[in-house]
Amino acid sequence: MDVLAASSVVRAGAPPRLAGRSALLASVESRIGRNGSVVLTGPSGIGKTALLEAAGAAAAERGELVLRVAGTETERWVPCSGLAELLDQLPGALTAELPRERLSGLPEPHPAAASDHAACRLAFRGLLARCAEERPVLLLVDDAQWLDAESVHAVRYTVGRLGPRGVRAIVAGRWPDGFAAGDGGGDTWTPAPDAAHLPVPPLEPDELAEMLDSYGLPVRVVNTLHADSGGNPYLALALGGAFTGRVPRHWRPAPLPQRVRAVIAERLARLPERARETLLMAALAIRPTADLLRRAGRAEAARDIGHAAGLGLLITEGGGIRFTPPAVATVLAESADAPHLARVHRALAEVVPDAAGRARHRALADPGPNAELAHSLVTAAEQAVRQGSHRMAAELYLLAADRSPAEPAAERLEWLVAAAETGASGGLPDLAHRAADAVLAADATRAQRVRVRLALLDLSGQGLTEMGELFTAALVDAEGDPALLGQVRLRTALGTLVTGAPGRAEQEVNAALVHARDTGDTDLEARALAVRANIALIEGRGDYAGDLERARRLPEPPLDGRLHMTPRYLAAYCAIFEDRLTEARAELLRLLALVERGSGEEVVHVLRNLSEVSARTGRCREALDFADRAMRVTEQAALSPGPAWYHGALAELAGGDIDRAVALAERGVRASEQENDVIFQSRLLHVLGVAQTRSGDVRTGVGTLRRIEALGQDRRLPSPTVLPWQCDLAEGLAALGDTGRAAELIRTTRAAVGYRGASVTGRLDRAEAALLAARGEHDAAVALLSEAAALFARLGQPLEAGHCLLDQARVERRRRRAAAARRAAEDALEIFTRCEARPWIEQARHRLSRLETGLRDGPAGPGPAARASLTEGERRIAVLVGQGATNQQVANRLYLSVKTVEASLTRVYRKLGIRSRAQLGALLGGGPAGPGASPPH
């Protein structure tokens, strides 16, 4: 079953695209282009059929004869059934004399069976040899593990002997590690001894997002679908069916679609009973590993896990086991009766290494009410919280409430509240909602009702604007109680700040401060002061330092899942924008050690900012690592993805790949728009505009940056000290010749910044240098760029210094000082190489190649160095465009998005020093491209 077969699962739209497979498809086509054959392997639903169809469509377009067959489990024992299907697709004139009745399935034993089957193989070989005389032949075999043995022999015999004459095969089958005959699938086979074996990997998050673009699913939901499906396209589409009507309110977990339940049951049925028992034990454990299962008596655990992974039921990560989707564990547990479950829990209780885990399994093996057991579970839950095991703690609190006698009810309700709060801290919507529903349905106190509503609000991340009903209900419950009202007002302030209304947010914070001081709640007071300082920082006011100092004089609030509201965290955050990067990095690393076992949101906050500090200080590899970890935790904890994608894009711009930066930023913009998060919407538009400009598409980059202007017409945006988008817009405007608008923007931004923000001053100097160069004042531009480079060097921001040197090289070239230009470009390249800043290294090398070949900044014929600078993907796109293909045709051919083709083509033009498709066609020998001979943007 593949991605195309699942198109009916989500609501009507364009068929799912073959996303993320361009490199794999290129490998397949390269292999068959050399008369080789390919075997595609991977679990059910991973997309093998889609790849087969794509390769077949490309072959048919080239004029090849394409023959298709798919094995089926029910016909596996019918001899020659697959061969008959292949013969049906041959030209009728070739098969008219063939005795078809011999291929309908000869019962065994039959006196003529062996000789007839051998004759069929020879006949099939002879027919395909005749076909290959006219054109190449491509055999596509899907679900090859179910193909009958005689057809397998015929395909292998034919392809093995006719491969050099143009008869090749692509075989797709489900043959995971650990599979063997008798395990529920056929034996592994290849169409030729030298066939290339290519595993089909799971889709990456951005690839899955591209595939699901046409279905209108919220970006945050798509991110969750990737985590739950393990990147399996079919599972992601099937799970997406739960969101076809509307997204469940308050980020409540969606019900499991019946189709997914049926798929899980069907896959589980393919497992031997031994393997199902192993998986049941894994489903009942909190952190299952093969070693744990072995110690609990499952001697063949590794084999069983490999078998289940081959069916797409789970994936292994760092020694652990994760079911895909997580509902596999639920279906397994529901399939066993109570005594069976109790036996498994008792076995696990003997081997789990931690006391909390042992208490959990013993309680699950003994379902009756027991006050002593309930209290021991609470003790274990408190220990799990201290160890950072939020799922364990939330489950233990729920178990304690379930095992508690009916009276006293207050104690049971308090444990349910703790379960909701712990579940929210761990980003566990299933457990948090389950506990909160129980509290709200009971005779709970107002304080308990407010606490669970606040827990649900904390689950929403940046999507607080959708929580109006919860906010109102919490305010009603808290009315008349200053302690409760202060907590609600503080959450309201955060929600209002996200929407771009800092004034209203500050009013709410001030109200929270009054409540905190009235009740003597120093934790709330410290958090409220920190949030107010953050508001002042975002607005560019200098009074944030006073609030931060007052907050730091109070006892530091505990790390309870809300790190971003603590004075200590905000002090590190402020240090970033005050250019105290060494200090910020040291404190963030200490915080990372403290929250290592904290909530997902706490960890993401620290990792994101560590990534930004690393990028600014030129630690590019470290920046990418921190950003990647932040994005992974964001996905696993079902958090708002926009913030992590913003820092991911920043890290990619520094040391990764500009195309990936664009993709992350575009997805982040959509996510932030959907959650009405103005703060990160503006940040993501900024990084997107910069990425587009650096890819060579200045006009589009300027257009994107102007969207920030439009966004700020009705709402307040972060000040230039926090988000200096005006600097990059001014530089882009100058490059486009709009010097008047650029000059005005630089003037107003300098006035807004004042004396604060040394790095912003450097960026404004670089923008002004671009303006001076555009006006022909090259000496003044070089002087300003030299000063800016020196400033950034003193601040410990090498990439910014290198950027200034690269701009200086361009200006020096314009005033015909080749030696000075080369020296500046070489100095920039040295900085970028030391920092492992790959995109910048490419730009510096390109600048040097233009200087070495004497190219001007305008269009000119490319030399060998410029041609060599093209990547393999850019070369493929350039060849197709040079032959006259439109961007859409190139996208279809290479299985890319049109935006990716456009961005790549822009870089091709920039690297080759040309401006049109006609020039590209002439350069590559393809001739003019006709009416489409224009740049892609």
PDB file of C-alpha atoms in Angstrom, residues 502-706:
ATOM      1  CA  PRO A 502       2.194  44.729  23.544  1.00  0.00           C
ATOM      2  CA  GLY A 503       0.240  47.593  25.101  1.00  0.00           C
ATOM      3  CA  ARG A 504      -2.680  45.384  26.063  1.00  0.00           C
ATOM      4  CA  ALA A 505      -0.246  42.675  27.131  1.00  0.00           C
ATOM      5  CA  GLU A 506       1.436  45.103  29.532  1.00  0.00           C
ATOM      6  CA  GLN A 507      -1.943  46.004  31.062  1.00  0.00           C
ATOM      7  CA  GLU A 508      -2.566  42.330  31.781  1.00  0.00           C
ATOM      8  CA  VAL A 509       0.925  41.930  33.286  1.00  0.00           C
ATOM      9  CA  ASN A 510       0.393  44.936  35.520  1.00  0.00           C
ATOM     10  CA  ALA A 511      -2.853  43.398  36.763  1.00  0.00           C
ATOM     11  CA  ALA A 512      -1.015  40.132  37.459  1.00  0.00           C
ATOM     12  CA  LEU A 513       1.639  42.066  39.423  1.00  0.00           C
ATOM     13  CA  VAL A 514      -1.019  43.669  41.609  1.00  0.00           C
ATOM     14  CA  HIS A 515      -2.506  40.243  42.382  1.00  0.00           C
ATOM     15  CA  ALA A 516       0.955  38.801  43.098  1.00  0.00           C
ATOM     16  CA  ARG A 517       1.821  41.556  45.576  1.00  0.00           C
ATOM     17  CA  ASP A 518      -1.606  41.378  47.220  1.00  0.00           C
ATOM     18  CA  THR A 519      -1.101  37.674  47.928  1.00  0.00           C
ATOM     19  CA  GLY A 520       2.646  37.736  48.581  1.00  0.00           C
ATOM     20  CA  ASP A 521       3.271  35.324  45.676  1.00  0.00           C
ATOM     21  CA  THR A 522       6.912  36.015  44.868  1.00  0.00           C
ATOM     22  CA  ASP A 523       7.015  33.344  42.142  1.00  0.00           C
ATOM     23  CA  LEU A 524       4.193  35.059  40.264  1.00  0.00           C
ATOM     24  CA  GLU A 525       5.721  38.493  40.867  1.00  0.00           C
ATOM     25  CA  ALA A 526       9.104  37.401  39.479  1.00  0.00           C
ATOM     26  CA  ARG A 527       7.502  35.884  36.387  1.00  0.00           C
ATOM     27  CA  ALA A 528       5.298  38.931  35.806  1.00  0.00           C
ATOM     28  CA  LEU A 529       8.282  41.287  36.064  1.00  0.00           C
ATOM     29  CA  ALA A 530      10.201  39.079  33.621  1.00  0.00           C
ATOM     30  CA  VAL A 531       7.326  39.128  31.132  1.00  0.00           C
ATOM     31  CA  ARG A 532       7.002  42.922  31.469  1.00  0.00           C
ATOM     32  CA  ALA A 533      10.730  43.271  30.849  1.00  0.00           C
ATOM     33  CA  ASN A 534      10.338  41.108  27.750  1.00  0.00           C
ATOM     34  CA  ILE A 535       7.558  43.380  26.471  1.00  0.00           C
ATOM     35  CA  ALA A 536       9.764  46.440  26.962  1.00  0.00           C
ATOM     36  CA  LEU A 537      12.648  44.713  25.168  1.00  0.00           C
ATOM     37  CA  ILE A 538      10.418  43.825  22.210  1.00  0.00           C
ATOM     38  CA  GLU A 539       9.232  47.438  22.025  1.00  0.00           C
ATOM     39  CA  GLY A 540      12.799  48.731  22.119  1.00  0.00           C
ATOM     40  CA  ARG A 541      12.421  50.545  25.447  1.00  0.00           C
ATOM     41  CA  GLY A 542      15.385  50.831  27.774  1.00  0.00           C
ATOM     42  CA  ASP A 543      13.348  50.364  30.960  1.00  0.00           C
ATOM     43  CA  TYR A 544      13.348  46.574  30.596  1.00  0.00           C
ATOM     44  CA  ALA A 545      16.607  46.431  32.564  1.00  0.00           C
ATOM     45  CA  GLY A 546      14.951  47.841  35.705  1.00  0.00           C
ATOM     46  CA  ASP A 547      12.177  45.260  35.725  1.00  0.00           C
ATOM     47  CA  LEU A 548      14.685  42.482  35.089  1.00  0.00           C
ATOM     48  CA  GLU A 549      16.873  43.656  37.968  1.00  0.00           C
ATOM     49  CA  ARG A 550      13.870  43.758  40.328  1.00  0.00           C
ATOM     50  CA  ALA A 551      12.816  40.289  39.231  1.00  0.00           C
ATOM     51  CA  ARG A 552      16.282  38.872  39.852  1.00  0.00           C
ATOM     52  CA  ARG A 553      16.255  40.173  43.425  1.00  0.00           C
ATOM     53  CA  LEU A 554      13.278  37.899  44.132  1.00  0.00           C
ATOM     54  CA  PRO A 555      13.645  34.140  44.720  1.00  0.00           C
ATOM     55  CA  GLU A 556      14.046  32.395  41.369  1.00  0.00           C
ATOM     56  CA  PRO A 557      10.822  30.565  40.409  1.00  0.00           C
ATOM     57  CA  PRO A 558      11.056  26.783  40.032  1.00  0.00           C
ATOM     58  CA  LEU A 559      11.573  25.162  36.631  1.00  0.00           C
ATOM     59  CA  ASP A 560       8.037  23.851  36.294  1.00  0.00           C
ATOM     60  CA  GLY A 561       7.611  23.903  32.541  1.00  0.00           C
ATOM     61  CA  ARG A 562       7.488  27.707  32.219  1.00  0.00           C
ATOM     62  CA  LEU A 563      11.158  28.560  31.917  1.00  0.00           C
ATOM     63  CA  HIS A 564      10.429  31.322  29.365  1.00  0.00           C
ATOM     64  CA  MET A 565       8.751  33.345  32.136  1.00  0.00           C
ATOM     65  CA  THR A 566      11.652  33.232  34.591  1.00  0.00           C
ATOM     66  CA  PRO A 567      14.086  36.115  35.227  1.00  0.00           C
ATOM     67  CA  ARG A 568      17.096  33.871  34.762  1.00  0.00           C
ATOM     68  CA  TYR A 569      16.058  32.825  31.272  1.00  0.00           C
ATOM     69  CA  LEU A 570      15.136  36.366  30.283  1.00  0.00           C
ATOM     70  CA  ALA A 571      18.529  37.647  31.438  1.00  0.00           C
ATOM     71  CA  ALA A 572      20.215  35.231  29.017  1.00  0.00           C
ATOM     72  CA  TYR A 573      17.749  36.218  26.292  1.00  0.00           C
ATOM     73  CA  CYS A 574      18.487  39.923  26.786  1.00  0.00           C
ATOM     74  CA  ALA A 575      22.222  39.267  26.641  1.00  0.00           C
ATOM     75  CA  ILE A 576      21.792  38.031  23.053  1.00  0.00           C
ATOM     76  CA  PHE A 577      20.323  41.342  21.902  1.00  0.00           C
ATOM     77  CA  GLU A 578      22.823  43.337  23.927  1.00  0.00           C
ATOM     78  CA  ASP A 579      25.619  41.575  21.982  1.00  0.00           C
ATOM     79  CA  ARG A 580      26.936  39.850  25.125  1.00  0.00           C
ATOM     80  CA  LEU A 581      27.065  36.569  23.256  1.00  0.00           C
ATOM     81  CA  THR A 582      29.760  34.803  25.293  1.00  0.00           C
ATOM     82  CA  GLU A 583      27.817  35.485  28.483  1.00  0.00           C
ATOM     83  CA  ALA A 584      24.538  34.423  26.851  1.00  0.00           C
ATOM     84  CA  ARG A 585      26.032  31.170  25.604  1.00  0.00           C
ATOM     85  CA  ALA A 586      27.498  30.238  28.984  1.00  0.00           C
ATOM     86  CA  GLU A 587      24.204  30.848  30.793  1.00  0.00           C
ATOM     87  CA  LEU A 588      22.126  29.040  28.156  1.00  0.00           C
ATOM     88  CA  LEU A 589      24.397  26.002  28.410  1.00  0.00           C
ATOM     89  CA  ARG A 590      23.868  25.998  32.182  1.00  0.00           C
ATOM     90  CA  LEU A 591      20.110  26.266  31.652  1.00  0.00           C
ATOM     91  CA  LEU A 592      20.224  23.399  29.165  1.00  0.00           C
ATOM     92  CA  ALA A 593      21.788  21.195  31.817  1.00  0.00           C
ATOM     93  CA  LEU A 594      19.053  22.232  34.280  1.00  0.00           C
ATOM     94  CA  VAL A 595      16.123  21.594  31.913  1.00  0.00           C
ATOM     95  CA  GLU A 596      17.575  18.466  30.324  1.00  0.00           C
ATOM     96  CA  ARG A 597      14.842  16.524  32.108  1.00  0.00           C
ATOM     97  CA  GLY A 598      12.305  19.337  32.037  1.00  0.00           C
ATOM     98  CA  SER A 599       9.355  19.955  29.787  1.00  0.00           C
ATOM     99  CA  GLY A 600       9.665  19.823  26.016  1.00  0.00           C
ATOM    100  CA  GLU A 601       8.889  23.536  25.763  1.00  0.00           C
ATOM    101  CA  GLU A 602      11.640  24.456  28.236  1.00  0.00           C
ATOM    102  CA  VAL A 603      14.184  22.412  26.318  1.00  0.00           C
ATOM    103  CA  VAL A 604      13.114  23.931  22.989  1.00  0.00           C
ATOM    104  CA  HIS A 605      13.379  27.502  24.324  1.00  0.00           C
ATOM    105  CA  VAL A 606      16.983  26.912  25.399  1.00  0.00           C
ATOM    106  CA  LEU A 607      18.015  24.976  22.293  1.00  0.00           C
ATOM    107  CA  ARG A 608      16.557  27.610  19.958  1.00  0.00           C
ATOM    108  CA  ASN A 609      18.465  30.439  21.562  1.00  0.00           C
ATOM    109  CA  LEU A 610      21.664  28.411  21.786  1.00  0.00           C
ATOM    110  CA  SER A 611      21.342  27.844  18.039  1.00  0.00           C
ATOM    111  CA  GLU A 612      21.024  31.586  17.398  1.00  0.00           C
ATOM    112  CA  VAL A 613      23.990  32.425  19.617  1.00  0.00           C
ATOM    113  CA  SER A 614      26.049  29.718  17.900  1.00  0.00           C
ATOM    114  CA  ALA A 615      25.167  31.094  14.456  1.00  0.00           C
ATOM    115  CA  ARG A 616      26.074  34.636  15.488  1.00  0.00           C
ATOM    116  CA  THR A 617      29.400  33.546  16.935  1.00  0.00           C
ATOM    117  CA  GLY A 618      30.306  31.463  13.877  1.00  0.00           C
ATOM    118  CA  ARG A 619      29.819  28.013  15.395  1.00  0.00           C
ATOM    119  CA  CYS A 620      27.837  26.863  12.381  1.00  0.00           C
ATOM    120  CA  ARG A 621      27.923  23.120  12.958  1.00  0.00           C
ATOM    121  CA  GLU A 622      26.831  23.644  16.553  1.00  0.00           C
ATOM    122  CA  ALA A 623      24.042  25.978  15.406  1.00  0.00           C
ATOM    123  CA  LEU A 624      22.690  23.316  13.064  1.00  0.00           C
ATOM    124  CA  ASP A 625      22.851  20.676  15.797  1.00  0.00           C
ATOM    125  CA  PHE A 626      20.988  22.798  18.367  1.00  0.00           C
ATOM    126  CA  ALA A 627      18.372  23.789  15.789  1.00  0.00           C
ATOM    127  CA  ASP A 628      17.882  20.192  14.672  1.00  0.00           C
ATOM    128  CA  ARG A 629      17.387  19.067  18.277  1.00  0.00           C
ATOM    129  CA  ALA A 630      14.905  21.885  18.870  1.00  0.00           C
ATOM    130  CA  MET A 631      12.894  20.873  15.806  1.00  0.00           C
ATOM    131  CA  ARG A 632      12.890  17.205  16.872  1.00  0.00           C
ATOM    132  CA  VAL A 633      11.670  17.983  20.390  1.00  0.00           C
ATOM    133  CA  THR A 634       9.068  20.363  18.965  1.00  0.00           C
ATOM    134  CA  GLU A 635       7.694  17.581  16.794  1.00  0.00           C
ATOM    135  CA  GLN A 636       7.739  14.961  19.556  1.00  0.00           C
ATOM    136  CA  ALA A 637       6.034  17.279  22.072  1.00  0.00           C
ATOM    137  CA  ALA A 638       3.466  18.558  19.512  1.00  0.00           C
ATOM    138  CA  LEU A 639       4.506  22.191  20.130  1.00  0.00           C
ATOM    139  CA  SER A 640       3.949  25.151  17.828  1.00  0.00           C
ATOM    140  CA  PRO A 641       6.538  24.569  15.069  1.00  0.00           C
ATOM    141  CA  GLY A 642       7.063  28.175  13.937  1.00  0.00           C
ATOM    142  CA  PRO A 643       9.676  29.169  16.560  1.00  0.00           C
ATOM    143  CA  ALA A 644      11.835  26.067  16.043  1.00  0.00           C
ATOM    144  CA  TRP A 645      11.611  26.405  12.245  1.00  0.00           C
ATOM    145  CA  TYR A 646      12.684  30.053  12.518  1.00  0.00           C
ATOM    146  CA  HIS A 647      15.882  29.102  14.286  1.00  0.00           C
ATOM    147  CA  GLY A 648      16.292  26.144  11.947  1.00  0.00           C
ATOM    148  CA  ALA A 649      16.194  28.553   8.990  1.00  0.00           C
ATOM    149  CA  LEU A 650      18.708  30.857  10.701  1.00  0.00           C
ATOM    150  CA  ALA A 651      21.079  27.944  11.255  1.00  0.00           C
ATOM    151  CA  GLU A 652      20.717  26.784   7.645  1.00  0.00           C
ATOM    152  CA  LEU A 653      21.522  30.288   6.375  1.00  0.00           C
ATOM    153  CA  ALA A 654      24.654  30.281   8.498  1.00  0.00           C
ATOM    154  CA  GLY A 655      26.042  26.805   7.900  1.00  0.00           C
ATOM    155  CA  GLY A 656      23.582  24.612   6.013  1.00  0.00           C
ATOM    156  CA  ASP A 657      21.650  25.061   2.808  1.00  0.00           C
ATOM    157  CA  ILE A 658      19.788  28.125   1.532  1.00  0.00           C
ATOM    158  CA  ASP A 659      17.058  26.067  -0.150  1.00  0.00           C
ATOM    159  CA  ARG A 660      16.339  24.330   3.148  1.00  0.00           C
ATOM    160  CA  ALA A 661      16.305  27.704   4.903  1.00  0.00           C
ATOM    161  CA  VAL A 662      13.668  28.903   2.439  1.00  0.00           C
ATOM    162  CA  ALA A 663      11.591  25.746   2.933  1.00  0.00           C
ATOM    163  CA  LEU A 664      11.700  25.978   6.733  1.00  0.00           C
ATOM    164  CA  ALA A 665      10.871  29.683   6.694  1.00  0.00           C
ATOM    165  CA  GLU A 666       7.955  29.247   4.285  1.00  0.00           C
ATOM    166  CA  ARG A 667       6.450  26.482   6.407  1.00  0.00           C
ATOM    167  CA  GLY A 668       7.048  28.517   9.546  1.00  0.00           C
ATOM    168  CA  VAL A 669       5.285  31.551   8.072  1.00  0.00           C
ATOM    169  CA  ARG A 670       2.228  29.404   7.316  1.00  0.00           C
ATOM    170  CA  ALA A 671       2.247  27.906  10.804  1.00  0.00           C
ATOM    171  CA  SER A 672       2.544  31.307  12.490  1.00  0.00           C
ATOM    172  CA  GLU A 673      -0.174  32.785  10.295  1.00  0.00           C
ATOM    173  CA  GLN A 674      -2.504  29.941  11.286  1.00  0.00           C
ATOM    174  CA  GLU A 675      -1.809  30.556  14.980  1.00  0.00           C
ATOM    175  CA  ASN A 676      -1.980  34.365  14.608  1.00  0.00           C
ATOM    176  CA  ASP A 677       1.527  34.578  16.036  1.00  0.00           C
ATOM    177  CA  VAL A 678       2.673  38.011  14.857  1.00  0.00           C
ATOM    178  CA  ILE A 679       5.997  37.841  16.709  1.00  0.00           C
ATOM    179  CA  PHE A 680       7.289  34.790  14.880  1.00  0.00           C
ATOM    180  CA  GLN A 681       5.432  35.579  11.675  1.00  0.00           C
ATOM    181  CA  SER A 682       7.540  38.744  11.371  1.00  0.00           C
ATOM    182  CA  ARG A 683      10.727  36.875  12.300  1.00  0.00           C
ATOM    183  CA  LEU A 684      10.082  34.139   9.768  1.00  0.00           C
ATOM    184  CA  LEU A 685       9.281  36.657   7.027  1.00  0.00           C
ATOM    185  CA  HIS A 686      12.604  38.313   7.835  1.00  0.00           C
ATOM    186  CA  VAL A 687      14.668  35.146   7.523  1.00  0.00           C
ATOM    187  CA  LEU A 688      12.708  34.155   4.399  1.00  0.00           C
ATOM    188  CA  GLY A 689      13.377  37.506   2.739  1.00  0.00           C
ATOM    189  CA  VAL A 690      17.079  37.275   3.571  1.00  0.00           C
ATOM    190  CA  ALA A 691      17.268  33.714   2.227  1.00  0.00           C
ATOM    191  CA  GLN A 692      15.557  34.708  -1.016  1.00  0.00           C
ATOM    192  CA  THR A 693      17.898  37.671  -1.448  1.00  0.00           C
ATOM    193  CA  ARG A 694      20.981  35.579  -0.786  1.00  0.00           C
ATOM    194  CA  SER A 695      19.820  33.009  -3.335  1.00  0.00           C
ATOM    195  CA  GLY A 696      20.011  35.801  -5.930  1.00  0.00           C
ATOM    196  CA  ASP A 697      16.324  36.738  -6.092  1.00  0.00           C
ATOM    197  CA  VAL A 698      16.582  40.243  -4.635  1.00  0.00           C
ATOM    198  CA  ARG A 699      13.205  41.413  -5.935  1.00  0.00           C
ATOM    199  CA  THR A 700      11.297  38.573  -4.289  1.00  0.00           C
ATOM    200  CA  GLY A 701      13.309  39.016  -1.093  1.00  0.00           C
ATOM    201  CA  VAL A 702      12.422  42.698  -0.962  1.00  0.00           C
ATOM    202  CA  GLY A 703       8.766  41.824  -1.549  1.00  0.00           C
ATOM    203  CA  THR A 704       8.842  39.393   1.368  1.00  0.00           C
ATOM    204  CA  LEU A 705      10.455  41.954   3.680  1.00  0.00           C
ATOM    205  CA  ARG A 706       7.807  44.476   2.710  1.00  0.00           C
TER     206      ARG A 706
END
